Short mmCIF file of N, CA and C in Angstrom, two decimals:
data_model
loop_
_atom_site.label_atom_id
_atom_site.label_comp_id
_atom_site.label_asym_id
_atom_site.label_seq_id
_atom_site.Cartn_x
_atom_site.Cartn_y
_atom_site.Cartn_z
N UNK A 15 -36.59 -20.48 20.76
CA UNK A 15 -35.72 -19.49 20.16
C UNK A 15 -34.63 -20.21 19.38
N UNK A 16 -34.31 -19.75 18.55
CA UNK A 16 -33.59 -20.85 17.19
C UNK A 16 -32.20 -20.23 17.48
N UNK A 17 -31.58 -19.41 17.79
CA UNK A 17 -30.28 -18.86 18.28
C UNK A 17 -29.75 -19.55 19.15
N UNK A 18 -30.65 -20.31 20.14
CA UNK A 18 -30.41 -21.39 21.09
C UNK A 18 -29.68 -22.99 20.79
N UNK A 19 -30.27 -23.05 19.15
CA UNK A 19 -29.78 -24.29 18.45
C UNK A 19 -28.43 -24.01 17.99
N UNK A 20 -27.89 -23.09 18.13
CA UNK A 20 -26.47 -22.34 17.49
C UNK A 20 -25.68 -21.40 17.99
N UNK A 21 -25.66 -21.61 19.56
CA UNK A 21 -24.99 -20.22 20.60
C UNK A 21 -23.52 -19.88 20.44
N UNK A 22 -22.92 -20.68 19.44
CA UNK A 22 -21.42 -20.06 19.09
C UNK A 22 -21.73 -19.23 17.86
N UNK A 23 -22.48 -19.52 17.16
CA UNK A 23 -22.93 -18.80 15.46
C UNK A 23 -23.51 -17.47 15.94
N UNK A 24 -24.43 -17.50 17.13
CA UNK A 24 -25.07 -15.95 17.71
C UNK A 24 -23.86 -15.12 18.20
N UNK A 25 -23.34 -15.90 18.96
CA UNK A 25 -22.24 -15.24 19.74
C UNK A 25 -21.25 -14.44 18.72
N UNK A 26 -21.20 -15.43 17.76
CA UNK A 26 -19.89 -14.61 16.81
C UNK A 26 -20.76 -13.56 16.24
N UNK A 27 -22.43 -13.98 15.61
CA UNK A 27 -22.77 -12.83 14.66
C UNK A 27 -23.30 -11.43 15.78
N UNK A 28 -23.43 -11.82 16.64
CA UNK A 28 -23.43 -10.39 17.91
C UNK A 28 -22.34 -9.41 18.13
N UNK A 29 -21.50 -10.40 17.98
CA UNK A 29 -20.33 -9.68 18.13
C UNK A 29 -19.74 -9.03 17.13
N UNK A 30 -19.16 -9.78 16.60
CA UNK A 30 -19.24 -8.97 14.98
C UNK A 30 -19.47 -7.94 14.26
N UNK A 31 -20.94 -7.83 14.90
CA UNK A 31 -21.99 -6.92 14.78
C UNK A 31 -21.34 -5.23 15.48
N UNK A 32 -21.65 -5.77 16.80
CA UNK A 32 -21.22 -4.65 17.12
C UNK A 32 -20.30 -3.79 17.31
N UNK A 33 -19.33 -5.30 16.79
CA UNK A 33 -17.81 -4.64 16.99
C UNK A 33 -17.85 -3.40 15.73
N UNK A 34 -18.62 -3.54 14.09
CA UNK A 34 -18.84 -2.87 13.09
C UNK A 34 -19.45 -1.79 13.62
N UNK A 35 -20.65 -1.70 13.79
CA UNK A 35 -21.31 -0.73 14.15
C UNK A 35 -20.51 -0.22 15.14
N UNK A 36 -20.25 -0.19 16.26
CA UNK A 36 -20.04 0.57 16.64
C UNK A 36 -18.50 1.34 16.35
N UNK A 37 -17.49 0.62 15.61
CA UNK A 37 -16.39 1.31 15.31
C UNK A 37 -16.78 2.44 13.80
N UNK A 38 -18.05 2.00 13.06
CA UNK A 38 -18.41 2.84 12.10
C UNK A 38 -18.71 4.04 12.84
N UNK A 39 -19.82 4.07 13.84
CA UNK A 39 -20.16 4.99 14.45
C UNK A 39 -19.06 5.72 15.19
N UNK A 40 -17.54 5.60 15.40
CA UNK A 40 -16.67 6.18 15.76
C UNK A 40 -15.93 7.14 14.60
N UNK A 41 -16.35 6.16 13.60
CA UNK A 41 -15.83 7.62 12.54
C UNK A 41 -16.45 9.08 12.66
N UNK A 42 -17.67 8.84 12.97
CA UNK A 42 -18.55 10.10 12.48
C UNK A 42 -18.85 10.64 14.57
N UNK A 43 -18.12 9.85 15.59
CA UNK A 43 -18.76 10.81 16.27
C UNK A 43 -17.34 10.65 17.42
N UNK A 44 -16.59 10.28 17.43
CA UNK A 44 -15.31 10.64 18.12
C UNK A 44 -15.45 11.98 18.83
N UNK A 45 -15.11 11.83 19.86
CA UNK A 45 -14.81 12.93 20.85
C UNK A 45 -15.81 14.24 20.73
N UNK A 46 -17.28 13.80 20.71
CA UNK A 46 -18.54 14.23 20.97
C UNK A 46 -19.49 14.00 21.82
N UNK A 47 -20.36 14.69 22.34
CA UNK A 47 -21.41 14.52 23.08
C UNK A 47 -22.51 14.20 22.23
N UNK A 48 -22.70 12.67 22.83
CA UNK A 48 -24.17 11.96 21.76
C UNK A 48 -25.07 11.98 22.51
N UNK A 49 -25.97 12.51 22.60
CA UNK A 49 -27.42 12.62 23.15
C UNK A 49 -26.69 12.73 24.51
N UNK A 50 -26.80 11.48 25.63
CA UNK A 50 -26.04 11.79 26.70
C UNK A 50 -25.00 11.45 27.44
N UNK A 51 -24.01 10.77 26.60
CA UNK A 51 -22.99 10.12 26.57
C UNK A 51 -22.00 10.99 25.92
N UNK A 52 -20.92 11.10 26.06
CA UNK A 52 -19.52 11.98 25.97
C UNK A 52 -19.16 10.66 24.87
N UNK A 53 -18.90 10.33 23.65
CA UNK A 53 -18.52 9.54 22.87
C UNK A 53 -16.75 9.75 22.96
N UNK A 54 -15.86 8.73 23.40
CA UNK A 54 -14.28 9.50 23.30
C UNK A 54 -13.68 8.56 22.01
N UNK A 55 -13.88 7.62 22.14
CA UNK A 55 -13.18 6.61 20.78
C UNK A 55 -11.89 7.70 20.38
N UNK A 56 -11.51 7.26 19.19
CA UNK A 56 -10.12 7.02 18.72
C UNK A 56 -10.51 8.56 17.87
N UNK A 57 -9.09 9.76 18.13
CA UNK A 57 -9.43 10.69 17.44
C UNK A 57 -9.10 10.47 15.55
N UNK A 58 -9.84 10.02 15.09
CA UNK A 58 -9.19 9.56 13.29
C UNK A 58 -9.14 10.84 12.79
N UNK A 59 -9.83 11.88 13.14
CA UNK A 59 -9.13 12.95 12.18
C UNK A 59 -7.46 13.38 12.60
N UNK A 60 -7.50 13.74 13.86
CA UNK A 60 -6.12 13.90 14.01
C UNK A 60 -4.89 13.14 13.00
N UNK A 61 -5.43 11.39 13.14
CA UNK A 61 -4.57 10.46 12.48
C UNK A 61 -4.60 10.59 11.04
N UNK A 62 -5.39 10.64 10.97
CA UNK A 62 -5.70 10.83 9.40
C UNK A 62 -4.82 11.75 8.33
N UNK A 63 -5.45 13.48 9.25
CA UNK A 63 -3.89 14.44 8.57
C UNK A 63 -3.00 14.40 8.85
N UNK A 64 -2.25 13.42 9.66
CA UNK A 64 -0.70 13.20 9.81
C UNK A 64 -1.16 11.90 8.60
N UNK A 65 -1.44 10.92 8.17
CA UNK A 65 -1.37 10.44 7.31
C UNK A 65 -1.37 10.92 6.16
N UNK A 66 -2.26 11.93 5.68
CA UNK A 66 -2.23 12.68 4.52
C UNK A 66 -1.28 13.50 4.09
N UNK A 67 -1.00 14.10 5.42
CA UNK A 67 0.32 14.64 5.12
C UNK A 67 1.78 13.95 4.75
N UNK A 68 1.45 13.23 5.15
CA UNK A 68 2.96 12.05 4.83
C UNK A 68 2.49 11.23 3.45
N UNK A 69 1.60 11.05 2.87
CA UNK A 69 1.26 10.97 1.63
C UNK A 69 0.89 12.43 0.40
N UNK A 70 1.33 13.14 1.07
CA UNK A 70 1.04 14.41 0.25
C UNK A 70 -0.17 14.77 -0.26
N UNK A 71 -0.90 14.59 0.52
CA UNK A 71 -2.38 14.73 -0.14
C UNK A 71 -3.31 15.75 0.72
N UNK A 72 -4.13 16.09 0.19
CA UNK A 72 -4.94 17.72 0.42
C UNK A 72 -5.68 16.77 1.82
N UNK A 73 -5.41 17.54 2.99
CA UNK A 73 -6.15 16.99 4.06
C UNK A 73 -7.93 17.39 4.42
N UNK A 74 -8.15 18.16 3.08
CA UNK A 74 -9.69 18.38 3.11
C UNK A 74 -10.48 16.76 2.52
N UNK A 75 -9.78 15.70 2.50
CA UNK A 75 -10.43 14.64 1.90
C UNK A 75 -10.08 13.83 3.13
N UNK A 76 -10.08 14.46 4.58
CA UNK A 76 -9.95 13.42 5.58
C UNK A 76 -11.10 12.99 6.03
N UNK A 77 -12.27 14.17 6.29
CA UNK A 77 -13.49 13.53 6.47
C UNK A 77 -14.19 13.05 5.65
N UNK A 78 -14.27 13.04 4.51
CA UNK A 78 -14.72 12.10 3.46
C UNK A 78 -14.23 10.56 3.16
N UNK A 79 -12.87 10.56 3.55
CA UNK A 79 -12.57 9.17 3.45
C UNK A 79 -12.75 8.75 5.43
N UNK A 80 -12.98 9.22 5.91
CA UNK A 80 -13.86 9.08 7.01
C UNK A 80 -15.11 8.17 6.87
N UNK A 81 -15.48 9.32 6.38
CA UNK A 81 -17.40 8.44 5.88
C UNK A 81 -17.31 7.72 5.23
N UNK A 82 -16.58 7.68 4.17
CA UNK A 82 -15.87 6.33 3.55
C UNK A 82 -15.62 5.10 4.39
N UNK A 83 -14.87 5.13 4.83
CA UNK A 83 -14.55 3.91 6.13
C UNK A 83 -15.73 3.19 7.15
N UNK A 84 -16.33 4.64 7.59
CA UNK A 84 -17.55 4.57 8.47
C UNK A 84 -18.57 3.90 7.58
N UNK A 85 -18.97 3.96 6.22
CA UNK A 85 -19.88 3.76 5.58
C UNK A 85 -19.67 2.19 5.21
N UNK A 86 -18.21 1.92 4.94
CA UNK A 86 -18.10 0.34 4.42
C UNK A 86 -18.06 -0.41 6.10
N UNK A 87 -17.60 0.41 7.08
CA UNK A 87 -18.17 -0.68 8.43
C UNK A 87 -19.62 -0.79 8.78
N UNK A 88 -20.38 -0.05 8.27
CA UNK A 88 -21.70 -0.21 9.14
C UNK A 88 -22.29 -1.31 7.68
N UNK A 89 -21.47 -1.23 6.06
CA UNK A 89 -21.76 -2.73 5.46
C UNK A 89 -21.69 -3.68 6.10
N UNK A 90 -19.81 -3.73 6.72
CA UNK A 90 -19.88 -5.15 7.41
C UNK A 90 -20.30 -5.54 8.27
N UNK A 91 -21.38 -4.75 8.95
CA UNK A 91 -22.54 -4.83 9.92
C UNK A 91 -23.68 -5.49 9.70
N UNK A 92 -24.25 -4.58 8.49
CA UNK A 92 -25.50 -5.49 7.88
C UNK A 92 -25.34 -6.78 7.51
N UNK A 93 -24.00 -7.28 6.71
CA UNK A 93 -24.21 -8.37 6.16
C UNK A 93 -24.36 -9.27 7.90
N UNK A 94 -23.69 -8.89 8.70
CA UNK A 94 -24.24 -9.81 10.24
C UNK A 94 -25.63 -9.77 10.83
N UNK A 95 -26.58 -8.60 10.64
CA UNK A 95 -27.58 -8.17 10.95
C UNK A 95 -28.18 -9.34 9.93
N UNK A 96 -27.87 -9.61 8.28
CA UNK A 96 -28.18 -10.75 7.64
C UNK A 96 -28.52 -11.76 7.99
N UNK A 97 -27.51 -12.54 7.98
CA UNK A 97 -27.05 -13.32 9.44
C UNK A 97 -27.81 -13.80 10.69
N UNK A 98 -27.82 -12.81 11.09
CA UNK A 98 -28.48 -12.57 12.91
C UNK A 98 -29.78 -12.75 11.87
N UNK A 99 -30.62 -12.64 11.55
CA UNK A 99 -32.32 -12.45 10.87
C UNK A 99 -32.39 -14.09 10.54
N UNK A 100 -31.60 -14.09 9.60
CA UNK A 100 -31.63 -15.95 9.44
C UNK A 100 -31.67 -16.99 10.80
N UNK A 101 -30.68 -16.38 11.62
CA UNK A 101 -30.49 -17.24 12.44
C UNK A 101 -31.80 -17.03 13.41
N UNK A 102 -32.85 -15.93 14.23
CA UNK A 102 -33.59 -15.79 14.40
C UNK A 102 -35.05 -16.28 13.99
N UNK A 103 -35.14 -16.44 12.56
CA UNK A 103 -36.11 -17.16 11.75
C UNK A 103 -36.27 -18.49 12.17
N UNK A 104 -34.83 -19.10 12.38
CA UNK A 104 -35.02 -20.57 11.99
C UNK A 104 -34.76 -21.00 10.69
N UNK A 105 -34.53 -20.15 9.45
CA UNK A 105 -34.38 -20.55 8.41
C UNK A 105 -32.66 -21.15 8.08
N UNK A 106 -33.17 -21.91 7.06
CA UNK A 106 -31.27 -22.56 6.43
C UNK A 106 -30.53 -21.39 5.95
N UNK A 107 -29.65 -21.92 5.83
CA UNK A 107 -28.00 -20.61 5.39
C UNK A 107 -27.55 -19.48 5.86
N UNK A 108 -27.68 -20.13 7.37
CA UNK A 108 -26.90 -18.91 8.79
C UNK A 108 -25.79 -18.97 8.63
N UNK A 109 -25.00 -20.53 8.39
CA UNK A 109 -23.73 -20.52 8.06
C UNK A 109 -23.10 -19.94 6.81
N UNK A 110 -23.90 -20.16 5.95
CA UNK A 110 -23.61 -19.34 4.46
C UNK A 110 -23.31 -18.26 4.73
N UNK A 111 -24.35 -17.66 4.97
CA UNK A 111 -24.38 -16.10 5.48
C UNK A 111 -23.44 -15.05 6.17
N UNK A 112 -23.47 -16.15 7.90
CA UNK A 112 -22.22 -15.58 8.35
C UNK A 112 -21.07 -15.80 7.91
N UNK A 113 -20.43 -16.87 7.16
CA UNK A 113 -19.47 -17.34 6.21
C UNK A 113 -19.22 -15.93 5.29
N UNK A 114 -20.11 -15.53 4.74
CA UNK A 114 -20.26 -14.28 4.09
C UNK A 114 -19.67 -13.04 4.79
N UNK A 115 -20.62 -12.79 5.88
CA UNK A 115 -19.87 -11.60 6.50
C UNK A 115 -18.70 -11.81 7.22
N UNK A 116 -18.05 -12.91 7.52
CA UNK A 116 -16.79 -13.09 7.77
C UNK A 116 -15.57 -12.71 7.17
N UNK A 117 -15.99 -13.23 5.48
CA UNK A 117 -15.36 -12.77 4.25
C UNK A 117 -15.51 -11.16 3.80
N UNK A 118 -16.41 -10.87 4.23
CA UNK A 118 -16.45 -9.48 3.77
C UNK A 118 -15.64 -8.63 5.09
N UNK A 119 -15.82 -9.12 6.12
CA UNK A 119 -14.72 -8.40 7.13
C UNK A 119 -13.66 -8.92 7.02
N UNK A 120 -12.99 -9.42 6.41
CA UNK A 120 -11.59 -10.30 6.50
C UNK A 120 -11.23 -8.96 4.95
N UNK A 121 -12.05 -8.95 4.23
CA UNK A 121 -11.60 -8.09 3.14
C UNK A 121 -11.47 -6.58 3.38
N UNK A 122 -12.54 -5.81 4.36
CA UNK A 122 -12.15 -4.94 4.75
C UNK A 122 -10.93 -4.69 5.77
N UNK A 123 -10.65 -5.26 6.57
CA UNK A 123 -9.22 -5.38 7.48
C UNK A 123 -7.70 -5.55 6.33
N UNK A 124 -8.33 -6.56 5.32
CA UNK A 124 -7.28 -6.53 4.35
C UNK A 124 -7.00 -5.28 3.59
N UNK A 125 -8.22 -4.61 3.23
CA UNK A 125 -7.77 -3.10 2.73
C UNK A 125 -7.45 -2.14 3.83
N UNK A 126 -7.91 -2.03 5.08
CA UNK A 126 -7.14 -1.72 6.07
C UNK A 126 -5.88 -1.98 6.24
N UNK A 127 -5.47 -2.78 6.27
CA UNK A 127 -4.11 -3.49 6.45
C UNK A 127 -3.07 -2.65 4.84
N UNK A 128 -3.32 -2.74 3.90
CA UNK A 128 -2.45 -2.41 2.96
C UNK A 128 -2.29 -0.66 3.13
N UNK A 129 -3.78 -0.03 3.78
CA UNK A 129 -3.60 1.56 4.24
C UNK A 129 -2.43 2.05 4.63
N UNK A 130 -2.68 1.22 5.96
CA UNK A 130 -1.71 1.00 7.41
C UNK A 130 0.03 0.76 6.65
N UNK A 131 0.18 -0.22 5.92
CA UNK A 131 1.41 -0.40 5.56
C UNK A 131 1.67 0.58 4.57
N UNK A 132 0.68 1.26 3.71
CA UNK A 132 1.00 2.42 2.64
C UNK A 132 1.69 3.65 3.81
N UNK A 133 1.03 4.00 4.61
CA UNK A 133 1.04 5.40 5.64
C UNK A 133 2.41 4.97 6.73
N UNK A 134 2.51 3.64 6.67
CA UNK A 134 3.16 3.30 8.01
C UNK A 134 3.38 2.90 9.33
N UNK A 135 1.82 2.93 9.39
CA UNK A 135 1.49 2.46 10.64
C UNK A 135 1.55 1.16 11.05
N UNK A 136 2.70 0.67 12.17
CA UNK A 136 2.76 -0.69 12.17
C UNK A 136 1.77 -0.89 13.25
N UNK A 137 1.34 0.29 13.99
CA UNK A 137 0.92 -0.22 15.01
C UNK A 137 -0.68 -0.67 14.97
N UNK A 138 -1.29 -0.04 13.53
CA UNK A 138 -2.49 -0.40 13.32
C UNK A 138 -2.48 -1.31 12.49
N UNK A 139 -1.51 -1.75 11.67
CA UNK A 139 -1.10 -2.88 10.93
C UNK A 139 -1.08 -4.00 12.14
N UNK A 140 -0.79 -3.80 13.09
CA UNK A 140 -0.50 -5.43 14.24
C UNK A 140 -1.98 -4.99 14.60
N UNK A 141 -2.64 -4.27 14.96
CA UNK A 141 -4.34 -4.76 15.18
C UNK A 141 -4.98 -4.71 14.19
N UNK A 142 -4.86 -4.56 12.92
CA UNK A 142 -5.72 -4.86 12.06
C UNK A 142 -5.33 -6.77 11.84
N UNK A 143 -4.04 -6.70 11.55
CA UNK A 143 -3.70 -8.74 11.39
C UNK A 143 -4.40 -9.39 12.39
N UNK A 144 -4.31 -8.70 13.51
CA UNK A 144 -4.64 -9.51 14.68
C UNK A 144 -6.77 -10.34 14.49
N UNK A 145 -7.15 -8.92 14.21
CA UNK A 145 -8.51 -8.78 13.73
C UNK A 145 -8.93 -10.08 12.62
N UNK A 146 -7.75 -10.31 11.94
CA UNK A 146 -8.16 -11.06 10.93
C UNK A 146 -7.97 -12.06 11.28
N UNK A 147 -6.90 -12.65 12.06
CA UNK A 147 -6.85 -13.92 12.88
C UNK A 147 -8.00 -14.21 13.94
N UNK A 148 -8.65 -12.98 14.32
CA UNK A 148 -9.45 -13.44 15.07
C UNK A 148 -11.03 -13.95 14.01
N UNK A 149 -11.17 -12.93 13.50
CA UNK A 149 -12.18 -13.66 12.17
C UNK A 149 -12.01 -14.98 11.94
N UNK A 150 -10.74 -15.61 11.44
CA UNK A 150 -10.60 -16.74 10.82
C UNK A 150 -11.04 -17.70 11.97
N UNK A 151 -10.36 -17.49 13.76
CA UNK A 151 -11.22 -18.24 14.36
C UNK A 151 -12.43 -18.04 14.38
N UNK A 152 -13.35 -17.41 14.40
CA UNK A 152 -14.82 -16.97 14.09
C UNK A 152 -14.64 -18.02 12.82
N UNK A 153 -14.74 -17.89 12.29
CA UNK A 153 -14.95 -18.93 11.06
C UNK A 153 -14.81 -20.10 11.29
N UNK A 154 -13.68 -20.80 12.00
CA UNK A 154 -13.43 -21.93 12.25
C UNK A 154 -14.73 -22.21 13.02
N UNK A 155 -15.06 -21.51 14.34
CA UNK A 155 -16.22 -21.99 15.38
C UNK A 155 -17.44 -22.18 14.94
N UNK A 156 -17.72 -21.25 13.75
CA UNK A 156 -18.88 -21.62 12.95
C UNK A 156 -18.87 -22.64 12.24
N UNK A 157 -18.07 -22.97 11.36
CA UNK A 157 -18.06 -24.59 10.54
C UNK A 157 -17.92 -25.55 11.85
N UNK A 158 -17.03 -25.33 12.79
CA UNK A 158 -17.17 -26.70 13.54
C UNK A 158 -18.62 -27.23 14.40
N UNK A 159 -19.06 -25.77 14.49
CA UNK A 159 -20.91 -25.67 15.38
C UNK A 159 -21.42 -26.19 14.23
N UNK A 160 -21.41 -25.82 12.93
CA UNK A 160 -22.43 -26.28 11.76
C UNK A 160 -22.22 -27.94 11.57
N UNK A 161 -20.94 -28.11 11.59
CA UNK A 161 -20.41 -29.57 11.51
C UNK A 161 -21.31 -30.78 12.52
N UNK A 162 -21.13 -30.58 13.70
CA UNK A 162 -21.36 -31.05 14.58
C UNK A 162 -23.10 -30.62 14.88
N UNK A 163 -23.84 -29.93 14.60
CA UNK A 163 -25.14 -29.72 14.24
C UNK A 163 -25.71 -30.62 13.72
N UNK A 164 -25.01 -30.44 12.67
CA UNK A 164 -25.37 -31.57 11.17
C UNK A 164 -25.34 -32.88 11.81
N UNK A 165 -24.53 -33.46 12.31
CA UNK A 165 -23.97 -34.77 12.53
C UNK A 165 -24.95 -34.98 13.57
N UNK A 166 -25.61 -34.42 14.38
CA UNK A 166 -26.45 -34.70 16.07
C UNK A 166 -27.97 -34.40 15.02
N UNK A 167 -27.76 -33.46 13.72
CA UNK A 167 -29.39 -34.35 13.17
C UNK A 167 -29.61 -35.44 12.32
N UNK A 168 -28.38 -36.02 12.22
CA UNK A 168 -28.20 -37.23 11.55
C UNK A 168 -28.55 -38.32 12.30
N UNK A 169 -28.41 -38.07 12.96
CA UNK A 169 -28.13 -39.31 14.77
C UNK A 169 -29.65 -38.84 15.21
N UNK A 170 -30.84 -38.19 14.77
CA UNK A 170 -31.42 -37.72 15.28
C UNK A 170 -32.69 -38.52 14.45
N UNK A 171 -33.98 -38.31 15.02
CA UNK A 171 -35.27 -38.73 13.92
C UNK A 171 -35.92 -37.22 12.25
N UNK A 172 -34.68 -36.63 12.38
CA UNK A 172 -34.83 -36.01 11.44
C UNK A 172 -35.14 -36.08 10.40
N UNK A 173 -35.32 -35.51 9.32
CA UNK A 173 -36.39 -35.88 7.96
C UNK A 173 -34.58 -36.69 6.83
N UNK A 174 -33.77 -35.92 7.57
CA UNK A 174 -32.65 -36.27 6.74
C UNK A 174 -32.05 -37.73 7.17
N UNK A 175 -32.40 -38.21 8.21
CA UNK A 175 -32.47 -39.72 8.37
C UNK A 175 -33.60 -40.19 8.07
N UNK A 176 -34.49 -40.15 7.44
CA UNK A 176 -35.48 -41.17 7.09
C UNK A 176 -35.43 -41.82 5.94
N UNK A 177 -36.24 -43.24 5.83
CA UNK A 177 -35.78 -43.53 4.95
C UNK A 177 -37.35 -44.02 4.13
N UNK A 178 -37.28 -43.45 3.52
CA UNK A 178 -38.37 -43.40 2.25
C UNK A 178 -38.74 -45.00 1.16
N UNK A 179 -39.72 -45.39 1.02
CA UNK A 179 -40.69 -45.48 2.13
C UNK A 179 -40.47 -46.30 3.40
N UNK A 180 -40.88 -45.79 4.34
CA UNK A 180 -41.61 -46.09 5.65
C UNK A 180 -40.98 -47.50 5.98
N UNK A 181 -40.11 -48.02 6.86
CA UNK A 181 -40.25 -49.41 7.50
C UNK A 181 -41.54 -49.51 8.12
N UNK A 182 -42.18 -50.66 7.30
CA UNK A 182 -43.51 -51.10 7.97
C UNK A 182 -43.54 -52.58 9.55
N UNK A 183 -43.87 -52.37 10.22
CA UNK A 183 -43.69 -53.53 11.58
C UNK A 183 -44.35 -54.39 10.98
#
């Protein structure tokens, strides 16, 4: 299993993962009964028309920028599901990849973050920063796993230590 060669790179793109998905899936099902689970998550419509209202804006565009939100997290999902497929394969540019969806969640928290400070909310402003500090370590653990990968197949009989042609005995 090739996830095995990279258990900090799985770990982050698992997580990641679900942390997206499943906060997308809180837009659209907050304080519902899903098949057989009572879903309670975070009520966002409530928050939402006290936001709209304090921006003066028609609160019939709360569930739409709902699905809006919901729709760009279950993106920053796939690009990990990306990710997670590469890393499963065995194929090169897991780090690229997740490097990628790192950046693309660091950008959504950042437009989160300017929401939060438009509406006021400091208190989702200190967990959205927080989110992004935690990304950036996610990022760090991946270059240092890729780093140190690299370096143990260097040291290794790998095709990238050989040396062309052949030492003959």
């Amino acid at each position: 299993m090739h996830a095995l060669r990279q258990p900090i790179t799985a770990v982050v793109i698992v997580f990641w993962f679900f942390f997206w998905l499943l906060n997308g899936l809180d837009k659209f099902f907050a304080r519902q009964d899903v098949v057989f689970l009572h879903w309670w998550g975070n009520h966002r419509v409530e928050k939402f028309t006290m936001y709209f209202d304090r921006l003066a804006l028609d609160p019939a565009y709360v569930q739409a920028t709902l699905i809006f939100a919901g729709s760009v997290e279950f993106a920053a999902a796939g690009f990990f599901v990306w990710a997670g497929g590469r890393l499963m394969q065995g194929r090169p540019g897991v780090a690229y990849r997740t490097d990628l969806a790192i950046t693309v969640s660091i950008v959504v928290f950042l437009g989160f973050t300017i929401f939060d400070v438009i509406v006021g909310d400091r208190a989702e402003l200190l967990e959205h920063s927080t989110y992004i500090g935690v990304l950036l370590v996610s990022f760090l653990a991946v270059a240092a796993e890729s780093f140190f990968h690299h370096l143990r197949d260097l040291d290794s009989q790998s095709t990238l230590n050989r040396q062309f042609p052949p030492k003959t005995q």
